[in-house]
Coordinates of C-alpha atoms and ligand atoms in Angstrom, one line a residue:
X1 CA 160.1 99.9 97.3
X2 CA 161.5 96.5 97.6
X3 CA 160.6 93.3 99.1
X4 CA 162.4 90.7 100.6
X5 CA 159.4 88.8 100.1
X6 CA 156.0 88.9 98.1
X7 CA 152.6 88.7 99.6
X8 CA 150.4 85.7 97.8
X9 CA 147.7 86.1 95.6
X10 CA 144.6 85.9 97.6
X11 CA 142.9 82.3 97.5
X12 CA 139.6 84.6 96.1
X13 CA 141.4 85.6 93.4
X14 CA 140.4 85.0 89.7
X15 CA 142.9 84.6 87.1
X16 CA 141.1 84.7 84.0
X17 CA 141.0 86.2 80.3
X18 CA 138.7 88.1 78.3
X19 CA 137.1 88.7 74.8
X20 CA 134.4 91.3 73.1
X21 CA 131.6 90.4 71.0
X22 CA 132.3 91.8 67.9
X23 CA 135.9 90.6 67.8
X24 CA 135.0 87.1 68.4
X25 CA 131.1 86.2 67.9
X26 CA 131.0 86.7 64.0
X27 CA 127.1 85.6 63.1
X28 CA 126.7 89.0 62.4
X29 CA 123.0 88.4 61.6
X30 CA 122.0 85.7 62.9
X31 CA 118.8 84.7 65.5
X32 CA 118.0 88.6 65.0
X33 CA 120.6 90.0 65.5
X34 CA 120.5 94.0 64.4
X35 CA 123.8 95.8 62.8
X36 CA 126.1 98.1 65.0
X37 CA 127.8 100.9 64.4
X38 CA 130.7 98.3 63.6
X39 CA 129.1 96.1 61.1
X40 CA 128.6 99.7 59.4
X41 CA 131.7 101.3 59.8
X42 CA 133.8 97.9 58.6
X43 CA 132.2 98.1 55.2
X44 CA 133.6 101.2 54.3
X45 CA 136.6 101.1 52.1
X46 CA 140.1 102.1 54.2
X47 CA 138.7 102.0 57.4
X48 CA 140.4 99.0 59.1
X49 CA 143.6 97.0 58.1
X50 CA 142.9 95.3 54.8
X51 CA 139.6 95.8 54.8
X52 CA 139.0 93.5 57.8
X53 CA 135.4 92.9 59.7
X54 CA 133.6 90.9 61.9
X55 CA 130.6 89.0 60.2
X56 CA 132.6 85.8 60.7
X57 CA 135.3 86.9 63.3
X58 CA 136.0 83.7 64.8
X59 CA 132.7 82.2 64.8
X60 CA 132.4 82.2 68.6
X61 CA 128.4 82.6 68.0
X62 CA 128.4 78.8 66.9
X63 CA 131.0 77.7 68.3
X64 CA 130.7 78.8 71.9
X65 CA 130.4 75.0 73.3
X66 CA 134.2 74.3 72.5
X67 CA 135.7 77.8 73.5
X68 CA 134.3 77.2 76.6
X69 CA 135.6 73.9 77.1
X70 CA 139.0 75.2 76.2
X71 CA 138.6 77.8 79.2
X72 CA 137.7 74.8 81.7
X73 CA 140.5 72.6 80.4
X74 CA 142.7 75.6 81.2
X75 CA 140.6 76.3 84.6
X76 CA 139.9 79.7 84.1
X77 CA 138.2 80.9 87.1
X78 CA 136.8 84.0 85.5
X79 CA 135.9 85.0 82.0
X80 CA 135.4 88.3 80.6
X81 CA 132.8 88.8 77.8
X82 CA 130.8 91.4 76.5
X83 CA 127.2 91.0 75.1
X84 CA 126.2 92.8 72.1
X85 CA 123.7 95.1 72.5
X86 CA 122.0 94.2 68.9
X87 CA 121.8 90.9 70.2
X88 CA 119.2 91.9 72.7
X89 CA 117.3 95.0 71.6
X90 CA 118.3 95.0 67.8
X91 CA 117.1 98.6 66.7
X92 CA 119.1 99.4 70.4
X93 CA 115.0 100.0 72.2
X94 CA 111.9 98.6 71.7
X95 CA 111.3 94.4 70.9
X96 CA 113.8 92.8 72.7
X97 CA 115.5 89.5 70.7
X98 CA 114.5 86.2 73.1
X99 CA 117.2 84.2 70.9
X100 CA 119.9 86.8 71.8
X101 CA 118.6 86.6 75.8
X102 CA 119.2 82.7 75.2
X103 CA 122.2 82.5 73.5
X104 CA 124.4 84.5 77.0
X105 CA 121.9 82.4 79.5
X106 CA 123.8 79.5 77.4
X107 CA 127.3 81.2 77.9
X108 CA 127.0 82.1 81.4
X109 CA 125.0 78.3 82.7
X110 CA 128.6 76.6 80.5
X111 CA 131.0 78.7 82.6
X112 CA 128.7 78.3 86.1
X113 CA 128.6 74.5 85.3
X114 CA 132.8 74.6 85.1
X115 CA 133.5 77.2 87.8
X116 CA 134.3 79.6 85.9
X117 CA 133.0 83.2 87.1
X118 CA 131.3 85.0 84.3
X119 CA 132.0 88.8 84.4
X120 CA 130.1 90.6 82.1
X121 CA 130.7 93.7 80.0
X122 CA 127.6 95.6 79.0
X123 CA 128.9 97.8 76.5
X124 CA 132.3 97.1 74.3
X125 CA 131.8 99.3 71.4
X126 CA 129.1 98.2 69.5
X127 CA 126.4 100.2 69.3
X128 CA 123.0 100.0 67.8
X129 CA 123.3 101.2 64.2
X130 CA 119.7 102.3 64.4
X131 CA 120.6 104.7 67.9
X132 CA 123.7 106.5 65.6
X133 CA 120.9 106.8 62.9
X134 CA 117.7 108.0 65.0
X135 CA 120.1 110.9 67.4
X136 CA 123.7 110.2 66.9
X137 CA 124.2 107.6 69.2
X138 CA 126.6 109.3 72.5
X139 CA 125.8 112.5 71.2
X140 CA 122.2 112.7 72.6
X141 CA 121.0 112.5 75.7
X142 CA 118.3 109.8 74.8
X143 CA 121.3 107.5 74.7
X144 CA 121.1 107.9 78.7
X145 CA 117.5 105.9 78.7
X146 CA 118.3 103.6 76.4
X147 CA 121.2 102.6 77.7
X148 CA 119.9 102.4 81.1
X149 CA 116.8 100.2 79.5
X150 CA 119.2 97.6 78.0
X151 CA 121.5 97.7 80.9
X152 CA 118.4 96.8 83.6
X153 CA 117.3 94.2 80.9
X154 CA 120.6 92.1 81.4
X155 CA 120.8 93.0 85.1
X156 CA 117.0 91.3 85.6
X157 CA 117.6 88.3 83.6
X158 CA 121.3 87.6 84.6
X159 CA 121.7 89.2 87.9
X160 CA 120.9 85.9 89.7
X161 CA 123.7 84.1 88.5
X162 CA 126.2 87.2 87.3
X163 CA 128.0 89.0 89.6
X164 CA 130.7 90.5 87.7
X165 CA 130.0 93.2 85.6
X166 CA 131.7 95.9 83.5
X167 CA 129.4 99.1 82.0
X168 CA 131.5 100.7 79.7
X169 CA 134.8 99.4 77.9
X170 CA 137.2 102.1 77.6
X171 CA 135.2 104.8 77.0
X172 CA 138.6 107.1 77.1
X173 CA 139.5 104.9 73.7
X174 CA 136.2 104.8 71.9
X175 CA 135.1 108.3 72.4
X176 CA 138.8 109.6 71.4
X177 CA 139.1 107.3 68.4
X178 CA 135.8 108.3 67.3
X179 CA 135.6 111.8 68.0
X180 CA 139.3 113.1 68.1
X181 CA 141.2 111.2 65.8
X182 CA 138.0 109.9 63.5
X183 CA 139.2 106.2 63.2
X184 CA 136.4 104.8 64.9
X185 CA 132.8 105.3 64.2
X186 CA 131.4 107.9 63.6
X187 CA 134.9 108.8 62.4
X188 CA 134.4 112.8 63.3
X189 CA 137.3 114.8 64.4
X190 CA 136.1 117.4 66.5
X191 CA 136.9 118.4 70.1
X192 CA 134.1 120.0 70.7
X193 CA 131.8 117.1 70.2
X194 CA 134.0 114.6 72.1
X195 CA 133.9 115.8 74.9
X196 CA 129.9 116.8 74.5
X197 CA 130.0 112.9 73.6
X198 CA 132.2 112.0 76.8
X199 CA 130.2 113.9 79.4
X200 CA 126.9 112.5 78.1
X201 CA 128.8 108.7 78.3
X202 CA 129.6 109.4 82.2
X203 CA 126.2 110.2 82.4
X204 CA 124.9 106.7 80.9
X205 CA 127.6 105.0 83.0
X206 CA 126.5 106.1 86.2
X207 CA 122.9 106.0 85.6
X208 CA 123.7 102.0 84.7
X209 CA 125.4 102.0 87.9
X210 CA 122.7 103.5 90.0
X211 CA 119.8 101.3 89.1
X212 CA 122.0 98.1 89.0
X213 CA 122.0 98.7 93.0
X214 CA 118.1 97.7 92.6
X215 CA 118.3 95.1 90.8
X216 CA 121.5 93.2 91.6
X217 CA 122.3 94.1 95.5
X218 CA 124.7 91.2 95.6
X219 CA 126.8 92.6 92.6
X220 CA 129.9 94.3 91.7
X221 CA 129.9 97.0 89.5
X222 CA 132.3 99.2 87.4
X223 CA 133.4 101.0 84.2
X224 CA 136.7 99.9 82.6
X225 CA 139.7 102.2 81.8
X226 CA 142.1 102.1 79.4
X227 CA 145.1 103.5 81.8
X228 CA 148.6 104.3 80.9
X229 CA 150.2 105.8 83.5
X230 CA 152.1 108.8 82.5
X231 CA 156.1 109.4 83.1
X232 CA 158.1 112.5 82.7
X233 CA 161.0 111.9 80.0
X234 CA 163.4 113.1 82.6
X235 CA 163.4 115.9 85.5
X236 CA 163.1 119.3 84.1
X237 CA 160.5 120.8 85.6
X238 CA 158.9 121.7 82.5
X239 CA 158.6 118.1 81.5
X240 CA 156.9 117.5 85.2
X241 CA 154.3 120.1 84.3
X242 CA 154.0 118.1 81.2
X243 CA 153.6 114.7 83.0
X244 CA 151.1 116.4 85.7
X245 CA 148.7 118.0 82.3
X246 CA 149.0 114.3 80.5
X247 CA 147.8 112.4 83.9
X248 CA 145.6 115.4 84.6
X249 CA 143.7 115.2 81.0
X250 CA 144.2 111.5 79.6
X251 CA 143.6 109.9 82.9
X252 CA 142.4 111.8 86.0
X253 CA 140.0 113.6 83.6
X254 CA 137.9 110.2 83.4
X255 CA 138.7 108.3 86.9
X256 CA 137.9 111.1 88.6
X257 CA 134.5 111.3 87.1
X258 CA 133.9 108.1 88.0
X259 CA 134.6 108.2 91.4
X260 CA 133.8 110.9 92.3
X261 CA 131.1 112.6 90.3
X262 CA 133.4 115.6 89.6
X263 CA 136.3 116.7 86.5
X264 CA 139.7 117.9 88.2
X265 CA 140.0 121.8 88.1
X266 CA 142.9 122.3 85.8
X267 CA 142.0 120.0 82.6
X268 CA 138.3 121.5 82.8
X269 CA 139.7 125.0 82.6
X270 CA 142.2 124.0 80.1
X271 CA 139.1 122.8 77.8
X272 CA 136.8 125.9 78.6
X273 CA 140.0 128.2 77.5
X274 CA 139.9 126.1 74.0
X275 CA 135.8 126.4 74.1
X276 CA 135.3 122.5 74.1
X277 CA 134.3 121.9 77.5
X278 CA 131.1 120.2 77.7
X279 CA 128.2 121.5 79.2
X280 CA 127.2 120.2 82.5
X281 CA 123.7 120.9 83.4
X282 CA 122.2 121.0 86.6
X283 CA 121.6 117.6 88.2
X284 CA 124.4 116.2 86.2
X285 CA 126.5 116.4 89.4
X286 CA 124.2 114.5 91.4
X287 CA 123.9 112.1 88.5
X288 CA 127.3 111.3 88.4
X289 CA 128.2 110.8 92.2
X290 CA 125.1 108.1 92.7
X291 CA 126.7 106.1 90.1
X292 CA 130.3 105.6 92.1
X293 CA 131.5 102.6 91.0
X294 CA 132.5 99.3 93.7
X295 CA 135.9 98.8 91.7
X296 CA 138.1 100.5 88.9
X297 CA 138.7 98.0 85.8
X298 CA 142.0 98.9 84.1
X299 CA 143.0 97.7 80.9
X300 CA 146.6 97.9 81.1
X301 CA 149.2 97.6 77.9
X302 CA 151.8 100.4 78.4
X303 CA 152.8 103.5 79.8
X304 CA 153.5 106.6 78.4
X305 CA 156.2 109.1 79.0
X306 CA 155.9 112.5 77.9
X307 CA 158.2 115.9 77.6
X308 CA 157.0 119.4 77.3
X309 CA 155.0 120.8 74.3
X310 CA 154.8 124.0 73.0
X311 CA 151.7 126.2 71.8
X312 CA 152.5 125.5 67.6
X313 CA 153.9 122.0 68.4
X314 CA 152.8 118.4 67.3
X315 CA 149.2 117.7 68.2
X316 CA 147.3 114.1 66.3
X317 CA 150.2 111.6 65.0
X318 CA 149.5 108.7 63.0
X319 CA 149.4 105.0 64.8
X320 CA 150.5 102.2 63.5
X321 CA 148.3 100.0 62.6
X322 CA 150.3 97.2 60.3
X323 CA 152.9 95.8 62.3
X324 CA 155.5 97.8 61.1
X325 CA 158.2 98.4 63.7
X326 CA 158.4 102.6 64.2
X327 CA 155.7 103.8 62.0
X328 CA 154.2 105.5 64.6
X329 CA 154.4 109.1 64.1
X330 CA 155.0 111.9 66.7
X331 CA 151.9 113.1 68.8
X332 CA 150.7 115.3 71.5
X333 CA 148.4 118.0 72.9
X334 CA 149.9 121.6 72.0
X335 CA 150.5 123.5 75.0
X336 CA 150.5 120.7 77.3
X337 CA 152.6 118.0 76.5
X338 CA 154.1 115.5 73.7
X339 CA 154.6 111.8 73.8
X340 CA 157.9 110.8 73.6
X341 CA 159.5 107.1 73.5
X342 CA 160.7 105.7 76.2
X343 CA 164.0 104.7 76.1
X344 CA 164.6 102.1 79.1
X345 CA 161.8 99.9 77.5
X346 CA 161.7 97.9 74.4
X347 CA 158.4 98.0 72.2
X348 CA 155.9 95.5 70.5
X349 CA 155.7 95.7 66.5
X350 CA 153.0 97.7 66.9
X351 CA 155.4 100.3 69.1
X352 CA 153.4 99.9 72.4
X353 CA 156.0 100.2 75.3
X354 CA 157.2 96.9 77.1
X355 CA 156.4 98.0 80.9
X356 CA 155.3 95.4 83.4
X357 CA 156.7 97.8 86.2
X358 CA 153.9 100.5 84.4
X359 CA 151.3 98.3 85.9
X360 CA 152.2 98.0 89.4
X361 CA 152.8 102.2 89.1
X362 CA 148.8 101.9 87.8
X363 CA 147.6 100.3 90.2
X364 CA 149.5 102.1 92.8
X365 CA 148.4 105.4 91.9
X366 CA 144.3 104.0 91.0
X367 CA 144.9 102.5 94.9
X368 CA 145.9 106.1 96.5
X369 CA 143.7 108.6 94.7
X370 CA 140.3 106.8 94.5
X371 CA 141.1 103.7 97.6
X372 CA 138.7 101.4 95.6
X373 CA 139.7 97.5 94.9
X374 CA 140.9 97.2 91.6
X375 CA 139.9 94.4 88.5
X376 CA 142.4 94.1 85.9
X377 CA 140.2 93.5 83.0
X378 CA 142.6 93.3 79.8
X379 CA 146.3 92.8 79.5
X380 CA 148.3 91.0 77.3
X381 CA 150.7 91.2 74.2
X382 CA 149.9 91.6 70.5
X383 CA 151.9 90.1 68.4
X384 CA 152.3 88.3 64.7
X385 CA 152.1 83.9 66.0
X386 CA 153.9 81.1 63.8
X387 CA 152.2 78.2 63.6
X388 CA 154.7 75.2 62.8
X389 CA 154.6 72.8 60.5
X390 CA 154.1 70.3 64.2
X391 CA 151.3 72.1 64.5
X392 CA 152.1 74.3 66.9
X393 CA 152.9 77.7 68.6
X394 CA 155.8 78.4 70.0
X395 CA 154.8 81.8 72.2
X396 CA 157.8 82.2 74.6
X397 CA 157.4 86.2 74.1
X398 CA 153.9 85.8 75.5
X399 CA 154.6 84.0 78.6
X400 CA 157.6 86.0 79.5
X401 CA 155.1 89.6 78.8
X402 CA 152.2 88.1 81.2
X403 CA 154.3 86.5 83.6
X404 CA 156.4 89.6 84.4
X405 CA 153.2 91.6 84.2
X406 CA 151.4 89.0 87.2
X407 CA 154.7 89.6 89.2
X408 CA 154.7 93.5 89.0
X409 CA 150.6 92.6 90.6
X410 CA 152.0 90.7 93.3
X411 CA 154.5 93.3 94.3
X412 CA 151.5 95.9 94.1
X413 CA 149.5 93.8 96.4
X414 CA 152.6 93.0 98.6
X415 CA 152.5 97.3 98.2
X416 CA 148.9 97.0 99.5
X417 CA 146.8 97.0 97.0
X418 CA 143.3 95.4 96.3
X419 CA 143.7 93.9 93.4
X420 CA 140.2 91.4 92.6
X421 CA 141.5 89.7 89.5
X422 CA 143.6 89.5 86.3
X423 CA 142.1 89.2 82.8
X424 CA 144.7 88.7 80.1
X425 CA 143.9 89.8 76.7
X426 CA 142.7 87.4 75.7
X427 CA 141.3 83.8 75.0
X428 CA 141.4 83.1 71.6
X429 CA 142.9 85.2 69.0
X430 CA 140.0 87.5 67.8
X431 CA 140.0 90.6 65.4
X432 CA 141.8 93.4 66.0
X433 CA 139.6 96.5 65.4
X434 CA 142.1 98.3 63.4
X435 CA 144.6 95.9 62.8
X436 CA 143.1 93.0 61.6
X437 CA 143.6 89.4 62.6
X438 CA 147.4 89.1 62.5
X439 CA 148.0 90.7 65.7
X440 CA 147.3 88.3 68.0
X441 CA 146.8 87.8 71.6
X442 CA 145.6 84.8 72.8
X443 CA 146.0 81.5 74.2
X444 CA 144.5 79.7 72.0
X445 CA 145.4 80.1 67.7
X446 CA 142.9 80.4 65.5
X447 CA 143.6 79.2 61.9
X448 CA 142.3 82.3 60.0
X449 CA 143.6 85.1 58.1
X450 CA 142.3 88.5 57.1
X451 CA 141.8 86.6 53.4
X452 CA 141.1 83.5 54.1
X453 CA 138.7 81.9 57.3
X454 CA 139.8 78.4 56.5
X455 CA 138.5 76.2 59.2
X456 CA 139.0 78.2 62.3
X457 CA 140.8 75.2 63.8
X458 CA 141.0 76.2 67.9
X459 CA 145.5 75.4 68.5
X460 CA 146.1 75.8 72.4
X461 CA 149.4 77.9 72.5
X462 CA 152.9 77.1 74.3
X463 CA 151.5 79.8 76.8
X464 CA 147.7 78.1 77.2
X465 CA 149.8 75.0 79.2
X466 CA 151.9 77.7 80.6
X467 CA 148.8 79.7 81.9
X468 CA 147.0 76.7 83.2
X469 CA 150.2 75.7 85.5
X470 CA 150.3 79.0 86.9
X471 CA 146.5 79.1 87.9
X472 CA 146.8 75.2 89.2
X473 CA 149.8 76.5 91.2
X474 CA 148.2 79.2 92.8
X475 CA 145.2 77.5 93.3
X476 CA 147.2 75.2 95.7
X477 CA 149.1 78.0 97.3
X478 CA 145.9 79.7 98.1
Ligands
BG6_1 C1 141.6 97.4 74.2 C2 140.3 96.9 73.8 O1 141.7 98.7 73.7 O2 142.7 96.8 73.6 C3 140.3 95.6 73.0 O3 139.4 96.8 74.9 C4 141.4 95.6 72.0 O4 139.0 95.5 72.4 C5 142.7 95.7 72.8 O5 141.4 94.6 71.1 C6 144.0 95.6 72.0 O6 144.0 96.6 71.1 P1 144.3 96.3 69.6 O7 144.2 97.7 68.9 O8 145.7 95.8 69.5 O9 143.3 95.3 69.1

C-alpha cells in the first residue's frame, strides 16, 4: 500500500530508548545485591565473547545521576529499564533488599522530575542464582509464586508513579538460547525441557499480569517479543508451507499464548509428534487467558526469510558472535523449514538483515491477528563505533538504520495501526550478552573495552543530536 501522504505521530506518543540491568548497572554486589544466573554463567571459561561480564558493565549503578541527565538533555520522553531481581529479593524470595527498593525509587523520581516516562521491565534475564540452585529456576513451577511475589513487590511500591511496564523480555530468546541451543544459562540443549521451561514461563507471565490488575488499575501491562516476521524465499508453494510452519512455531506459537491463553493447532501437534510438547495441566488454560496482556511489546531487528526443509536437513547453526561478516552458519528446523539469506537486503557485521520495511510487516500482522496497541520496546543497530581523535563519533549508519525504521512506523500507523511508542536499542552502549562490548548500539559512547574499563567517559554520538531534533520536531508537530 502506498500513501500520498503519512499520518503524524500521535502528540501522546513516546520516543524513547532502553537498557537492561545487567548490561549496564555493573555493581554486581553492591547494597546487597545477590548473584544471577548471569553473574554465574559469565564466569565460566568460553561462554561469552572474550570472556566478557558484567560486574562493572558501564557502571550505571553509580553513575545513574548523569545517564539520566543525558536522557533529559536529549528529551526522552520514555525510558526503558529493567530492575534486577537480585536487587530486590537477593536469594530471588524471602528478605527483600530496602537499598535495592531505593536505588529504582531514585531512578524513576530523576526521570518523573524531567518528564521522562519510566517504563519498567520486571524480568530481562537475570535470574536469582539461588531459584536455578533451589528447583532449576523456569523449570519448576515454584518459579510461578516467586515470580508473582517479586512482581507484586515492585507493582506496590512503584505502581503510584509507574505506569509502563514490561513482565518478561523476550522470553522466545532466553528460553531458546538456554534450552535449545545451550548459550545461555543453564546452557542445556534439550527440546524437551524448553518447551516444559516455556509453558511454565507463560504461566508466570500471566499470573504477573493478573494480579497487577489489583494493584495498579491505572497501568499498562505486557510481555515483550522478540518478533521477526517470517518471508518465504520466493513462491513455491513448498517454501509458503515453510514460511506458514516458521511464523506458526517461532512466532504465533508465543503471541498467541499471550493473547489468547491458547497454542495454535499445528505447531502443538508438530511438537507432540516429536514428544516435546509440554504438559498443560488443568487450569493452565484458565491461567493463561486472565493474564491477556493491554499491549504487545516487540523488539524488532530483522526479519527472516525461510525455504523449505527436508526431514535429514540442517537443524542448529552456529551464530556469529564476533563481528565477522558471514560466519553465521546455515540453520533450520528439519521438516519444517530452513533460514535462508535474504537477498534484497544488506546485513549488519553481525549478519542480522537490514529491513526497516520488516517492521511495518510486524506490526501489521501483530495489529490484525491479536487487534491490541502495540509498544515498540527495542530497535536499533549493532555495530563496531570509532571514536576520533576530536573526540567524537561519527554514526551516520545509525541514524540512517533508525530513521528509516521510524518512517516504516509512520506508514504502519498511516496503515492503521496503534502504535504507543518507540524504544531504540539503546541509551548508552552496554554489554552485549554474547558479544561483548564492541558491538554497540547506543547514543551515547562509552569509553570501555572488553580489556580495559578506562574511565567510562559518557561521548553523546553524531546520532544523540540527531535523535534529540527528531523528538523536538515532533513534539511541535504534535
Ligand atoms: C535483544 C535483547 O535480544 O537484543 C537485548 O533484549 C540485546 O538485551 C539486544 O542486547 C541485542 O542483541 P545482541 O545480541 O546484539 O546484544
Amino acid at each position: 500500500m502506498y500513501h500520498a501522504s503519512l499520518n503524524p505521530f500521535p502528540s501522546t506518543f513516546l520516543f524513547g530508548s532502553a537498557s537492561a540491568a545487567y548490561q549496564i548497572e555493573g555493581a554486581y554486589d553492591q547494597d546487597g545485591k545477590g548473584p544471577s544466573v548471569w553473574d554465574t554463567y559469565t564466569k565460566l571459561e568460553g561462554t561469552t565473547f572474550k570472556n566478557t561480564n558484567g560486574d562493572v558493565a558501564v557502571d550505571h549503578y553509580n553513575r545513574m545521576e548523569e545517564d539520566v541527565a543525558l536522557m533529559a538533555e536529549m528529551g526522552l520522553k520514555t525510558y526503558r529499564f529493567s530492575i534486577a531481581w537480585t536487587r530486590i529479593y537477593p536469594t530471588g524470595a524471602g528478605e527483600v533488599n530496602e537499598a535495592g527498593l531505593a536505588f529504582y525509587d531514585r531512578l524513576i523520581d530523576l526521570l518523573l522530575q524531567h518528564d521522562i516516562v519510566p517504563m519498567v521491565t520486571v524480568y530481562h534475564w537475570d535470574l536469582p542464582q539461588a531459584l536455578m540452585d533451589k528447583y532449576g529456576g523456569f523449570e519448576s513451577r515454584q518459579i510461578i509464586e516467586d515470580f508473582t511475589t517479586y512482581c507484586e513487590t515492585l507493582f506496590t511500591r512503584y505502581g503510584d508513579r509507574v505506569k509502563h511496564w514490561i513482565t518478561l523480555n523476550e522470553q522466545n530468546i532466553f528460553i531458546g538460547l538456554g534450552y535449545r541451543n545451550g548459550l545461555h544459562p543453564p546452557g542445556v540443549k534439550d527440546l524437551k525441557r524448553m518447551y516444559a521451561a516455556n509453558h511454565i514461563a507463560f504461566l508466570a507471565n500471566a499470573k504477573a499480569i493478573a494480579s497487577f490488575r489489583n494493584l495498579v488499575p491505572d497501568g499498562k501491562i505486557g510481555p515483550s517479543f522478540a518478533y521477526g516476521p517470517i518471508y518465504p524465499a520466493d513462491c513455491k508453494p513448498e517454501s509458503i508451507i515453510a514460511y506458514e510452519n516458521a511464523e506458526e512455531l517461532n512466532n504465533h506459537f508465543y503471541m498467541d499464548v499471550y493473547v489468547n491463553g491458547e497454542y495454535p493447532d499445528m505447531a502443538m501437534k508438530y511438537l507432540e509428534r516429536e514428544g516435546i510438547a509440554p504438559t498443560v495441566e488443568p487450569g493452565d488454560t484458565e491461567i493463561l487467558k486472565a493474564g491477556k496482556p493491554d499491549f504487545m511489546g516487540v523488539n524488532y531487528y530483522q526479519s527472516g526469510t525461510v525455504s523449505a526443509n527436508p526431514l535429514d536437513g540442517v537443524g542448529e547453526g552456529k551464530m556469529n558472535t564476533t563481528g565477522k561478516k558471514g560466519t553465521t552458519s546455515a540453520s533450520g528446523v528439519p521438516g519444517l523449514f530452513r533460514n535462508e539469506r535474504n537477498p534484497h537486503l544488506e546485513t549488519t557485521n553481525w549478519d542480522w538483515a537490514i529491513d526497516p520495511a520488516g517492521l511495518r510487516v510486524a506490526l501489521r500482522r501483530i495489529h490484525n491477528r491479536y487487534k491490541l496497541p502495540i509498544i515498540i520496546s527495542e530497535n536499533g543497530l549493532g555495530e563496531f563505533d570509532k571514536l576520533t581523535e576530536n573526540g567524537e563519533v561519527h554514526d551516520d549508519y545509525r541514524i540512517d538504520y533508525i530513521s528509516k525504521h521510524i518512517d516504516e512506523i509512520q506508514k504502519a500507523i498511516t496503515d492503521g495501526v496503534d502504535v504507543l511508542a518507540y524504544c531504540t536499542w539503546s541509551f548508552t552502549d552496554l554489554l552485549s550478552w554474547l558479544n561483548g562490548y564492541q558491538k554497540r548500539y547506543g547514543f551515547v559512547y562509552i569509553d570501555r573495552d572488553e580489556t580495559d574499563e578506562k574511565e567510562l567517559k559518557r561521548i553523546k554520538k553524531k546520532s544523540f543530536y540527531w535523535y534529540k531534533d527528531l523528538i523536538a520536531r515532533h513534539a511541535n508537530e504534535g
